[in-house]
Amino acid sequence: MKKTNNILAFYIDGCPYCRQAREALKELTDGNEKYSEISVEWINENQNPEISEKYDYYYVPSMFIGEKKFYEAHRGESFSECKENVRRVLETAIQEKIF
C-alpha cells in the first residue's frame, strides 16, 4: 500500500515536546504494521507560515487529520501522556480509513 501524507503535524525546531512526539511516533510505528502504514507530514511552522496559519492551534506539536485537530501538546506534558495522544491520533486515522 502506498503511503500518503494524511496526518499533518506542526512543530518548531528546539521544542522538547516536539522531540518527544517524534520519539513517541517512532516507538509506536517501529514494528507495528498497522501504524507504520500511516504517513505523518511534519511541518515546521516557522519555515511554512503560509501553511500553519491556516490551522487553529497554539502549542506544538499539534496533529491534524484534514482540518480537524486531534492533538495539541500542553506545557508539562509527560512522555507517556504524549505517546498516548499520538497513539490516539494514529487510531483515529485507522478508524477513519484515511490512508
XYZ file of C-alpha atoms in Angstrom:
99
model
C 0.000 0.000 0.000
C 1.339 3.426 -0.928
C 1.656 5.920 1.894
C 0.083 9.334 1.614
C 0.512 12.306 3.886
C -2.667 12.040 5.846
C -1.665 13.409 9.247
C -0.185 16.886 9.463
C 1.992 17.575 12.492
C 3.201 21.091 13.253
C 6.452 21.648 15.138
C 9.214 24.152 15.775
C 12.939 23.498 15.987
C 14.282 23.055 19.508
C 10.891 22.266 21.057
C 11.250 19.484 23.657
C 7.590 18.481 23.278
C 8.013 18.174 19.511
C 11.062 15.973 20.017
C 9.080 13.853 22.467
C 6.199 13.480 19.972
C 8.584 12.345 17.229
C 10.117 9.811 19.615
C 6.666 8.577 20.634
C 5.660 8.229 16.980
C 8.827 6.259 16.242
C 8.213 3.914 19.186
C 4.614 3.376 18.095
C 5.361 2.735 14.428
C 8.549 0.647 14.698
C 7.460 -2.947 14.235
C 3.760 -2.090 14.188
C 2.447 -2.743 10.706
C -0.913 -1.034 11.150
C 0.679 2.191 12.422
C 3.629 2.159 10.029
C 1.220 2.359 7.058
C 0.142 5.815 8.201
C 2.177 8.746 6.973
C 2.783 11.853 9.061
C 3.942 15.054 7.394
C 5.916 17.222 9.837
C 5.612 20.923 9.047
C 7.930 23.479 10.625
C 5.608 26.352 11.424
C 8.409 28.937 11.285
C 9.515 27.839 7.820
C 5.979 27.365 6.489
C 3.803 30.151 7.922
C 1.581 30.081 4.836
C 0.532 26.551 5.834
C 0.497 26.823 9.623
C -1.628 29.991 9.688
C -4.476 28.022 8.091
C -4.774 25.764 11.158
C -6.146 26.561 14.596
C -3.638 25.706 17.333
C -1.445 27.432 19.888
C 1.044 24.854 21.191
C 3.255 22.484 19.255
C 3.291 19.746 18.437
C -0.215 19.741 17.054
C -1.597 16.989 14.840
C -4.418 17.268 12.330
C -6.331 14.903 10.131
C -7.714 17.055 7.382
C -8.576 20.341 9.049
C -9.579 18.780 12.364
C -7.158 18.935 15.278
C -6.753 15.675 17.169
C -3.783 16.532 19.378
C -2.205 19.656 20.795
C 0.558 19.388 23.386
C 0.464 21.350 26.622
C 3.113 22.647 28.990
C 4.406 19.987 31.327
C 3.152 17.106 29.223
C 4.899 13.856 30.122
C 6.284 11.436 27.562
C 3.683 8.799 28.434
C 0.863 11.325 28.012
C 2.321 12.463 24.692
C 2.691 8.879 23.463
C -0.924 8.107 24.358
C -2.087 11.215 22.466
C -0.051 10.271 19.392
C -1.413 6.696 19.597
C -4.937 8.118 19.715
C -4.288 10.130 16.528
C -2.973 7.021 14.772
C -6.020 5.018 15.883
C -8.302 7.786 14.608
C -6.555 7.687 11.243
C -7.186 3.935 11.082
C -10.838 4.279 12.108
C -11.419 6.977 9.517
C -9.538 4.904 6.911
C -7.681 7.924 5.656
C -4.718 6.010 4.254
